[in-house]
XYZ file of C-alpha atoms in Angstrom:
548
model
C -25.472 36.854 34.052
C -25.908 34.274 31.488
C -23.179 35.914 29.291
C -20.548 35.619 32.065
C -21.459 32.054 33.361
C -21.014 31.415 29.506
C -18.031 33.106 29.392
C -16.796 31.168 32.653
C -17.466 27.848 31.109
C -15.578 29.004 27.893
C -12.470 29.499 30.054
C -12.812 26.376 31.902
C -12.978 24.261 28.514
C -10.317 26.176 27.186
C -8.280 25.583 30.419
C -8.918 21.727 30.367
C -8.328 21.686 26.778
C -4.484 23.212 27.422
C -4.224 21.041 30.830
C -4.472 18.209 28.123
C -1.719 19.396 25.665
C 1.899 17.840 26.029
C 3.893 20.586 27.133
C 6.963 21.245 25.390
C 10.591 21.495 27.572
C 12.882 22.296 24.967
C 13.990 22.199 21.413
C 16.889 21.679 19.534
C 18.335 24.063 17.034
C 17.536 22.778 13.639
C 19.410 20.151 11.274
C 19.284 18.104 8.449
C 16.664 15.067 8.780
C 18.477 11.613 8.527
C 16.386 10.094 5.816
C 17.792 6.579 5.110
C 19.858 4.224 6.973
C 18.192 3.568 10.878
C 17.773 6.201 13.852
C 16.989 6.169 17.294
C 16.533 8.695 20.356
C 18.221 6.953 23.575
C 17.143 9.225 26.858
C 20.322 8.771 28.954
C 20.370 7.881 33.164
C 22.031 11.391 33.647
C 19.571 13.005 32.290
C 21.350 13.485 28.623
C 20.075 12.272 25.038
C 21.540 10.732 22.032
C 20.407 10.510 18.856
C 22.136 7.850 16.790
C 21.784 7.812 13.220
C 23.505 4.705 11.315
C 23.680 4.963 7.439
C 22.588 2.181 5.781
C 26.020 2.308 3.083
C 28.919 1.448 5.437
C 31.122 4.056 3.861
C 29.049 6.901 5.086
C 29.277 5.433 9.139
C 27.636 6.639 12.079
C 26.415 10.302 13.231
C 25.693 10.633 16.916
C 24.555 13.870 18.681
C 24.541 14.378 22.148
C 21.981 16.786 24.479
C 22.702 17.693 28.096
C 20.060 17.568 30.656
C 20.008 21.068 30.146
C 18.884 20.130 25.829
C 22.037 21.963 24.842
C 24.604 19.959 22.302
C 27.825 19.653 23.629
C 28.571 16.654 20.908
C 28.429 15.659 17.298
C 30.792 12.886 16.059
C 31.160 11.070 12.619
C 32.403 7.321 13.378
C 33.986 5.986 10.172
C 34.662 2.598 11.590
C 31.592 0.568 10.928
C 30.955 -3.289 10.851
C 31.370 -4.428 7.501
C 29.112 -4.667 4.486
C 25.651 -2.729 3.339
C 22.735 -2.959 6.193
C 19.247 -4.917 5.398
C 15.922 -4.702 6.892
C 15.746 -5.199 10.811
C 19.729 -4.654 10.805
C 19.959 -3.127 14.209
C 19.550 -5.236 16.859
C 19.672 -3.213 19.934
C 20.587 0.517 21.017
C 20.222 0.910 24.809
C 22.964 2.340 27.387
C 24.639 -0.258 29.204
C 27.346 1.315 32.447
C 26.953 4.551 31.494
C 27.907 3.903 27.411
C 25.527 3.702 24.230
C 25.749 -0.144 23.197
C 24.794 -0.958 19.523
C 24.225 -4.560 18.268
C 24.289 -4.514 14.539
C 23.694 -7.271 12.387
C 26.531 -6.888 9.242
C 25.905 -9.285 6.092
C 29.052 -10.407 4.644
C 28.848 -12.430 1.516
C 25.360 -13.694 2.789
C 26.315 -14.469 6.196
C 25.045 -12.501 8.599
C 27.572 -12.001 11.465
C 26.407 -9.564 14.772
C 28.634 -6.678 15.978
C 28.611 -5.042 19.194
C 30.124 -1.059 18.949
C 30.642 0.635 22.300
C 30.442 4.565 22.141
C 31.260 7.043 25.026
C 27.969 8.588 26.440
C 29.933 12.099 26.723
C 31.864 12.657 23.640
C 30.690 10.389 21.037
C 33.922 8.469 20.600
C 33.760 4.998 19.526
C 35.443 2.845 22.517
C 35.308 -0.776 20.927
C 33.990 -2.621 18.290
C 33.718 -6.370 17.506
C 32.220 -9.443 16.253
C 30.610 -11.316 18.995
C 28.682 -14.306 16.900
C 27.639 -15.433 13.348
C 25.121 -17.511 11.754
C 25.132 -19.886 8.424
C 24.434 -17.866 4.832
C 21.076 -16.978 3.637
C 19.453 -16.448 -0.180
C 18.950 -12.496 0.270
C 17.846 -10.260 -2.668
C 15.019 -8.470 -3.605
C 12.529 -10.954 -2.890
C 14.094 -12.242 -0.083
C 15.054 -9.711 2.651
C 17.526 -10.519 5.670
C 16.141 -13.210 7.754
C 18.010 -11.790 10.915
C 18.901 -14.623 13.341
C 20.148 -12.709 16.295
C 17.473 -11.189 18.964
C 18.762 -8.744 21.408
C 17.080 -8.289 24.503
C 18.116 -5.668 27.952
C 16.958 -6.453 31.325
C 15.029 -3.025 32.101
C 15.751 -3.187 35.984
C 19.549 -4.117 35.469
C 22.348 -3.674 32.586
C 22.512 -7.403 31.854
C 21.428 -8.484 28.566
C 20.782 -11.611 26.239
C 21.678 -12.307 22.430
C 20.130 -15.689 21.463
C 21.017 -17.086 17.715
C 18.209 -19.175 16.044
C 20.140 -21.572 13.452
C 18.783 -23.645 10.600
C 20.032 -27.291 9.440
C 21.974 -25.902 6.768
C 24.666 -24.554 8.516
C 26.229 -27.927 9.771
C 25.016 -31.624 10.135
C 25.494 -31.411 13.787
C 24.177 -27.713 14.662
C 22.349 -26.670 17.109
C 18.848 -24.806 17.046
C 19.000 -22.052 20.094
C 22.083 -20.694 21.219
C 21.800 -17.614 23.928
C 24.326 -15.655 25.753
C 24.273 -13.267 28.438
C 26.172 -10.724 29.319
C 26.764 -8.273 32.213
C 27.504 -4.946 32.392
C 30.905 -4.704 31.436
C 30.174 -6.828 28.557
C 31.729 -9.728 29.916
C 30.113 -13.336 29.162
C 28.581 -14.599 31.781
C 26.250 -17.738 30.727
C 25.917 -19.730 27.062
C 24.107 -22.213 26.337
C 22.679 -24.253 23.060
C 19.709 -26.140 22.522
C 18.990 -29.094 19.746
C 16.599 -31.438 20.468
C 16.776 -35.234 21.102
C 16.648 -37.337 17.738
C 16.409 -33.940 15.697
C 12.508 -33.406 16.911
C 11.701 -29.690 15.551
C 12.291 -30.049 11.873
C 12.168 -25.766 12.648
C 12.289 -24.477 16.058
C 11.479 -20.378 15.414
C 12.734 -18.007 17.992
C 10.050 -15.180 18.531
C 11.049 -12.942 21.728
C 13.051 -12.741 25.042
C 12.983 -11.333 28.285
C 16.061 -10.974 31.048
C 14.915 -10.627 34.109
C 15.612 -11.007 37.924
C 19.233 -9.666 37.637
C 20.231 -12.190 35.194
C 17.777 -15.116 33.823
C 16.854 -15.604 30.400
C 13.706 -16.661 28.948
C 12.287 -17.667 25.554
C 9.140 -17.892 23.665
C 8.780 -19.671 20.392
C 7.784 -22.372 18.418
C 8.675 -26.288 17.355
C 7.361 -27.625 14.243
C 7.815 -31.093 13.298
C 6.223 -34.312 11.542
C 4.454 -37.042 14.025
C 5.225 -40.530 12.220
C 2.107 -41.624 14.292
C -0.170 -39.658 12.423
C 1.492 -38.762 9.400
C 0.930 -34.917 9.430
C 2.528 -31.945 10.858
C 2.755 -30.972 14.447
C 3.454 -27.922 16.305
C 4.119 -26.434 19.707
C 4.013 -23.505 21.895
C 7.905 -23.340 23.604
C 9.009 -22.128 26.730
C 13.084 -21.925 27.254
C 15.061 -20.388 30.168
C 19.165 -20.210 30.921
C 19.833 -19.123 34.935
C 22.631 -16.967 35.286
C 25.894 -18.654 35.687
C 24.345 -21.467 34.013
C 25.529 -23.519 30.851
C 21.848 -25.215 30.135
C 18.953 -24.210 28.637
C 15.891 -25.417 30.297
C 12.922 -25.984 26.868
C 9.197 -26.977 28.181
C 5.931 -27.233 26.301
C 3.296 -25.671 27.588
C 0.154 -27.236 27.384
C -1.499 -24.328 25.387
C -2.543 -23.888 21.953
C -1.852 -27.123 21.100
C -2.895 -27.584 16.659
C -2.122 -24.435 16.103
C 0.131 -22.625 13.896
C 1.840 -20.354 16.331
C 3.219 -17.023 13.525
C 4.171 -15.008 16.554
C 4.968 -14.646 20.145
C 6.022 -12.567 23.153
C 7.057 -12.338 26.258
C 7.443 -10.401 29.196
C 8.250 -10.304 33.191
C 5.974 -8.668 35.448
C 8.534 -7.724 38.207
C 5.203 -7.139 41.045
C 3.722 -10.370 40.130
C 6.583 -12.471 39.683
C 5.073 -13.751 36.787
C 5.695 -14.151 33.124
C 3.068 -12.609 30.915
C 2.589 -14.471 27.712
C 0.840 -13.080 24.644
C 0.214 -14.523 20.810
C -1.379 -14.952 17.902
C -2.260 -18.656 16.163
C -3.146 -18.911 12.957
C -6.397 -20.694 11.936
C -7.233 -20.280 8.735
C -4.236 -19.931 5.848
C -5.472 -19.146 2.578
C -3.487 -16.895 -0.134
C -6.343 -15.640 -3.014
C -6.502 -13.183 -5.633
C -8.414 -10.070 -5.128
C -11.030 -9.207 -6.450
C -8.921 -8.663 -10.198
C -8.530 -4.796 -10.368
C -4.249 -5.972 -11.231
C -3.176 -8.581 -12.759
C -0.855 -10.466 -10.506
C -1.860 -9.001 -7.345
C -2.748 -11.411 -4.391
C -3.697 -10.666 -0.490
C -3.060 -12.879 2.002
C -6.080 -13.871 3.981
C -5.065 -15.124 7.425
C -7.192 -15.714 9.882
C -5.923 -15.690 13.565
C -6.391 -15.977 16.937
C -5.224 -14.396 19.908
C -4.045 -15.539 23.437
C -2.306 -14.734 26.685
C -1.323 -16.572 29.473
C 0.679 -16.301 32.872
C 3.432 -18.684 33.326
C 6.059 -19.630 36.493
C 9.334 -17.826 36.368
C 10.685 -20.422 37.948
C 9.214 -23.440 36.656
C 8.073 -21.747 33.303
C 4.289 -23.976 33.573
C 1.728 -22.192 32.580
C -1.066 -21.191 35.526
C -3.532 -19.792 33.718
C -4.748 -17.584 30.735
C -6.715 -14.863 29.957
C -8.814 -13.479 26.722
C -7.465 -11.070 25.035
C -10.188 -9.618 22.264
C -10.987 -5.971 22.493
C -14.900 -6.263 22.860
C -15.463 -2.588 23.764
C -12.825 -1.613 20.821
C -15.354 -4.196 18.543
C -18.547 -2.342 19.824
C -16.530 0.688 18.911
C -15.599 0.013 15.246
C -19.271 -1.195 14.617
C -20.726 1.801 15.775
C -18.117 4.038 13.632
C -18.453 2.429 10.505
C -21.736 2.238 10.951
C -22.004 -1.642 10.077
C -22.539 -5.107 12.732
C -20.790 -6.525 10.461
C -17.433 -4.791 10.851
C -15.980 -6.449 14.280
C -12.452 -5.537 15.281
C -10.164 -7.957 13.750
C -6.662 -6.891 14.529
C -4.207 -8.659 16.150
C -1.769 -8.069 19.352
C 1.562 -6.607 18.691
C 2.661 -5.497 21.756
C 2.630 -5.643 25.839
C 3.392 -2.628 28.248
C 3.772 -3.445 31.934
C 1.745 -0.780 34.072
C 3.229 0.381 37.984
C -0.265 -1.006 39.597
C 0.788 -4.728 38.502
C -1.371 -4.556 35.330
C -0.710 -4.295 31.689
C -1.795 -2.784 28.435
C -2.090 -4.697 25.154
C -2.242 -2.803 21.805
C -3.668 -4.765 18.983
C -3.053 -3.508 14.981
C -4.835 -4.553 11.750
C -2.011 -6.212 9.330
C -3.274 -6.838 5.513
C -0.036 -7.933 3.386
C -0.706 -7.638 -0.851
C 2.014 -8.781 -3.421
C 2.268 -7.591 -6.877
C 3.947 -9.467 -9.291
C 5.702 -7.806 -12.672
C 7.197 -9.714 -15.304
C 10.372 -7.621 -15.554
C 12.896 -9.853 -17.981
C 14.380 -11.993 -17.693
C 12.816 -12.406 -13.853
C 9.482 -11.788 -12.571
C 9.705 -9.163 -9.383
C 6.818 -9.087 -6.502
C 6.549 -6.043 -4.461
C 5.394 -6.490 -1.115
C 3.441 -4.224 0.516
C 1.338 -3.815 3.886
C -1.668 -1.840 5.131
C -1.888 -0.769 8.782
C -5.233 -0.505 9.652
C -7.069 0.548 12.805
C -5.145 0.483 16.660
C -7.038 -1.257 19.636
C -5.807 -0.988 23.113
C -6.783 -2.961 25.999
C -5.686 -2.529 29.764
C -5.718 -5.715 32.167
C -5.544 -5.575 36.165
C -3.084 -8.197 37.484
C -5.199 -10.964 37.124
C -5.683 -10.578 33.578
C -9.032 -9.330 33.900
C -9.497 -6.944 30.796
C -10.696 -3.140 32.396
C -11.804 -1.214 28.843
C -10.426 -0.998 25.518
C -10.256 1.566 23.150
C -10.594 2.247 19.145
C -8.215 4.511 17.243
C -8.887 4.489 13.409
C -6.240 4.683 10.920
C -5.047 3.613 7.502
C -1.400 3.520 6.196
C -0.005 2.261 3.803
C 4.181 0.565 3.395
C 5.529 -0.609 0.745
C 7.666 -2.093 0.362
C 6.990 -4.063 3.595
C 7.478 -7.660 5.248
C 5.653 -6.219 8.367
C 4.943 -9.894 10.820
C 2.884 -10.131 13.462
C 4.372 -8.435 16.670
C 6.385 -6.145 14.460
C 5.925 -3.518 16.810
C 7.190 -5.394 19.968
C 10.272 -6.675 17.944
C 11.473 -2.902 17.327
C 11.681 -2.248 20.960
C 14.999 -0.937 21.753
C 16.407 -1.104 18.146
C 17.496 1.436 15.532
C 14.332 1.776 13.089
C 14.753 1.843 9.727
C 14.545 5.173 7.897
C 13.149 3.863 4.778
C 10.947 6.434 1.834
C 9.093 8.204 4.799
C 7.438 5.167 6.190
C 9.036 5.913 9.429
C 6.190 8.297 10.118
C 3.603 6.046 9.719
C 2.641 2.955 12.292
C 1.673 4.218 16.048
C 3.748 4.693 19.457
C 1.710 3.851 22.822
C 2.777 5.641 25.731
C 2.679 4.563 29.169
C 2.921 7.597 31.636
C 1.482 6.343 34.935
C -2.025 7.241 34.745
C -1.889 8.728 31.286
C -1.931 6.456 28.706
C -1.734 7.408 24.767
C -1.402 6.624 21.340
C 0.493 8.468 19.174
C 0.529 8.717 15.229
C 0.729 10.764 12.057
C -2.237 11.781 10.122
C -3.984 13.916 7.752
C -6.038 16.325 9.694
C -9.088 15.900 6.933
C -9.872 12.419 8.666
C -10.893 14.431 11.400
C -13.648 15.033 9.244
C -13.658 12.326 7.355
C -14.306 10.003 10.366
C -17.130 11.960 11.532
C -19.000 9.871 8.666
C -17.127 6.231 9.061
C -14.837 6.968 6.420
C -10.903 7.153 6.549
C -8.767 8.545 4.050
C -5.498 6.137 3.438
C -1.982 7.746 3.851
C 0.417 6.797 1.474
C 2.368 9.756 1.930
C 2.965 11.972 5.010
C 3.711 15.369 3.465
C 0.283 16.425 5.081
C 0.567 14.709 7.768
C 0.788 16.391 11.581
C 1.379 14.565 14.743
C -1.768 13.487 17.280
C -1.925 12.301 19.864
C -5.321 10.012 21.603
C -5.555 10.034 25.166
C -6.530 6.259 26.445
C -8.614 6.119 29.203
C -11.593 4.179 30.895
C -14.476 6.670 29.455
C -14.110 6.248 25.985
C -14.120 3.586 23.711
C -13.082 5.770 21.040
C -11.609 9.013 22.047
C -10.482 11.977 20.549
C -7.463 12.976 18.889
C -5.702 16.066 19.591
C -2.687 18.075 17.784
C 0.568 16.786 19.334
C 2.167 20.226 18.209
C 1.445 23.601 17.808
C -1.272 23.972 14.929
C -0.125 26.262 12.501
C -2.117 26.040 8.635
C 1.281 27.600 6.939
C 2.418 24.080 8.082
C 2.236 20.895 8.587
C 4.456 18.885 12.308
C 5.140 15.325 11.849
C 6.624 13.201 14.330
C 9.483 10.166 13.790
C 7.398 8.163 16.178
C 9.236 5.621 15.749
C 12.589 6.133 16.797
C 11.566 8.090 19.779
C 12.342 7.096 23.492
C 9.954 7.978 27.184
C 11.909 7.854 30.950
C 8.968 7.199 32.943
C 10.496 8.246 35.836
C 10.764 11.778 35.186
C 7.994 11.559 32.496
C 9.961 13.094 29.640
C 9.417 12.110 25.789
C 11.624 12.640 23.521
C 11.433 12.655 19.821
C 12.357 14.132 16.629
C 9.685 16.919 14.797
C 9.974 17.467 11.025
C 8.235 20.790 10.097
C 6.749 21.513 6.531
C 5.741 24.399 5.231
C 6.630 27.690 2.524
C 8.381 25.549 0.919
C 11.479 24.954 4.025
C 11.584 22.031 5.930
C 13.144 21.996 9.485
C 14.200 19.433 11.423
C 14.673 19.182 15.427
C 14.610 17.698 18.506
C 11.563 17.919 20.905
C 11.525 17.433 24.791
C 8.097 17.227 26.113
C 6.389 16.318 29.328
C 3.082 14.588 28.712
């Protein structure tokens, strides 16, 4: 009897244990892995799916595939025609479908002046429809040192198929310029409001654009930050800003929210919580700045110590005044990392980098530790700094409506770019956008995943830290050639859950996942994304449909 009631409770683990897996829908026949330039997966209304894959040498153009519903390709097309000039860092703005068509924004640098370029392709065949240059900003010092400093932000309404470009200009580019310029645009790519902001008597010495949301059919709002000097006080000021443009409207509305006021504001977003009505805010301020050497294992090498803090608030949609806010630090995720490591004196210290909007009203916020190093080499006749970040452990909170916090959760990692100029809110900013395909660090960072009641995290890793964290310890990824895919499901009974193989284990091999250029319809609760297999010496390359 005991044997069978064992047996019994075998099955039943083993059955909840499969219940758990993502099931796979489909797979694509192999192909060769696009391994520079900038990809990403774009799950069509009609049920088909594109994979885009723009090379970052404008000679070698665009590749786009096309899936049916069915997961069958019924398209591959090679568009020569590309905006001019060689593509940087954060080069494509946007990739969404817009009236049935794949829209790209892509930000071309000619002779130092970045221009943005909006390419229409046909959702069935692959054709390129239109292309053309839409807006430009002033010229920038970009080399090695000093990567693109893109200007343009792209943002889609996700309940409609208008969407916003907004241009954040500097005081070089004409005596009388002005800061904030944003457009929007319908569906048929028409213009339908533009408007420019400078303020009175030149007031924001800088006035940094950090996200934007279109909402409500058609209005436009900004989050960001003025910095400028107060002659009262001789010393240098800064503020939390609020902007909106109506549709059909030629002004843009900037307010100052009585919020965070002192502080260094590095980063910023924004969203609209369509069953609330409100805008959710969410940042980081810094409050300590202090660049010092390591402890000297390099010569030359420096981290930068930055200590922030984080904050969210609700604000008016209408009025854009701020109503109240809400804390944002992980406690339980805290409680969590102290008890892995094994150490009080190890608290959580990562920062919010992005928002998800849950059906209930309520939210999610996932929080990443950012460490950024520099090396510097005296390579005659000029000295060269590589820049390099370390993504450290993932928190994730969820809120109700009221911005109560529910639980959080703890998932441990360690990975390593380089070179990197990672900011805070990185991973909100790549929403939507063509991800760089950059020396295999498009493996590495994390996807959350939103699917109703199931919530996860998703990310590469070695499978020895499975191990390895069993005793507080984590072994650092620099490289992901054995590396599979995980997954962590995220809910309110564990602080710091499990992982669990996103694919098929197989020891001949090892399943990564591009992560980062993959795309989820909520509705019908399909992910998409794209599964590099190594092993025996073959890699293979394909597309994966799966149903969480």
């Amino acid at each position: 009897m005991k044997r069978i009631l064992h047996l019994i409770l075998l099955l039943l683990s083993f059955q909840q244990l499969a219940s758990a897996q993502f099931k796979v829908l489909a797979e694509s026949p192999a192909f060769n892995e696009p391994e520079e330039g900038f990809a990403r997966l774009l799950l069509l209304k009609n049920g088909n799916t594109v994979l885009t894959h723009i090379h970052r040498e404008q000679k070698e153009g665009i590749e786009v595939q096309i899936y049916n519903k069915e997961h069958a390709l019924i398209a591959v097309k090679h568009i020569v025609a590309r905006p001019g000039g060689n593509y940087d860092h954060e080069s494509v703005n946007g990739i969404f479908e817009i009236n049935g068509d794949i829209t790209l924004l892509i930000t071309a640098v000619i002779e130092k002046k970045p221009a943005l370029f909006r390419m229409i392709i046909n959702a069935t065949t692959g054709e390129l429809t239109k292309m053309e240059k839409i807006t430009e900003a002033g010229k920038q010092k970009i080399d090695r040192n000093h990567p693109l400093s893109n200007p343009f932000l792209v943002r889609k309404d996700p309940l409609s198929d208008y969407y916003a470009v907004a241009i954040s200009r500097n005081k070089d580019e004409s005596e009388d310029y002005e800061q904030i310029e944003v457009i929007l645009y319908n569906k048929q790519h028409a213009e339908n409001s533009r408007a420019s902001y400078k303020a009175a008597g030149n007031k924001y010495s800088l006035l940094q654009l950090h996200d934007m949301v279109v909402y409500n059919g058609g209005t436009v709002g900004i989050i960001g930050y003025g910095d400028y000097h107060n002659d009262a006080t001789n010393r240098r000021e800064g503020h939390l800003v609020l902007m909106k443009l109506e549709k059909n409207e030629h002004t843009l509305m900037l307010t100052e929210p009585g919020i965070m006021k002192g502080y260094q504001i590095d980063g910023s977003i924004i969203r609209h919580n369509p069953v609330t009505g409100k805008l959710v805010l969410l940042g980081c301020a810094l409050t300590e700045d202090e660049v010092e050497p390591k402890a000297k294992k390099n010569a030359g090498e420096k981290q930068e110590n930055l200590t922030y803090l984080g904050f969210g608030a609700f604000a008016n949609a209408t009025t854009m005044n701020i109503e109240n806010t809400f804390d944002v630090y992980p406690q339980e995720a805290s409680e969590a990392s102290q008890k892995l490591y094994k150490s009080q004196d190890h608290p959580y210290l990562g920062m919010p980098q992005n928002l998800y909007l849950n059906a209930d009203g309520g939210f999610s916020v996932v929080y990443e530790i950012l460490a950024a190093v520099s090396v510097s080499y005296n390579t005659l006749p000029q000295q060269t700094e590589i820049h390099t970040v370390l993504l450290s452990d993932v928190a994730v909170s969820t809120f109700n409506r009221d911005g109560a916090m529910k639980t959080s959760a703890l998932i441990p990692k360690e990975q390593v770019l380089s070179p990197s100029w990672l900011k805070p809110f990185y991973h909100s900013r790549r929403d939507n956008t063509g991800n760089e395909l950059l020396g295999g660090d498009q493996f590495k960072s994390f996807c959350y995943l939103n699917s109703g009641n199931k919530n996860y995290i998703l990310l590469n890793d070695t499978e020895r830290n499975i191990r390895e964290l069993k005793y507080g310890k984590k072994i650092t990824i620099m490289g992901v050639g054995k590396c599979d895919a995980f997954y962590y499901p995220i809910d309110e009974k564990n602080s710091l859950p499990d992982r669990q193989f996103l694919f098929e284990n197989e020891k001949k091999s090892v399943k990564l996942a591009a992560f980062t250029i993959s795309d989820y319809d909520q509705v019908n609760n399909i992910y998409v994304t794209m599964q590099i297999e190594n092993g025996g010496g073959k890699k293979n390359t394909r597309i994966i449909w799966m149903q969480p």
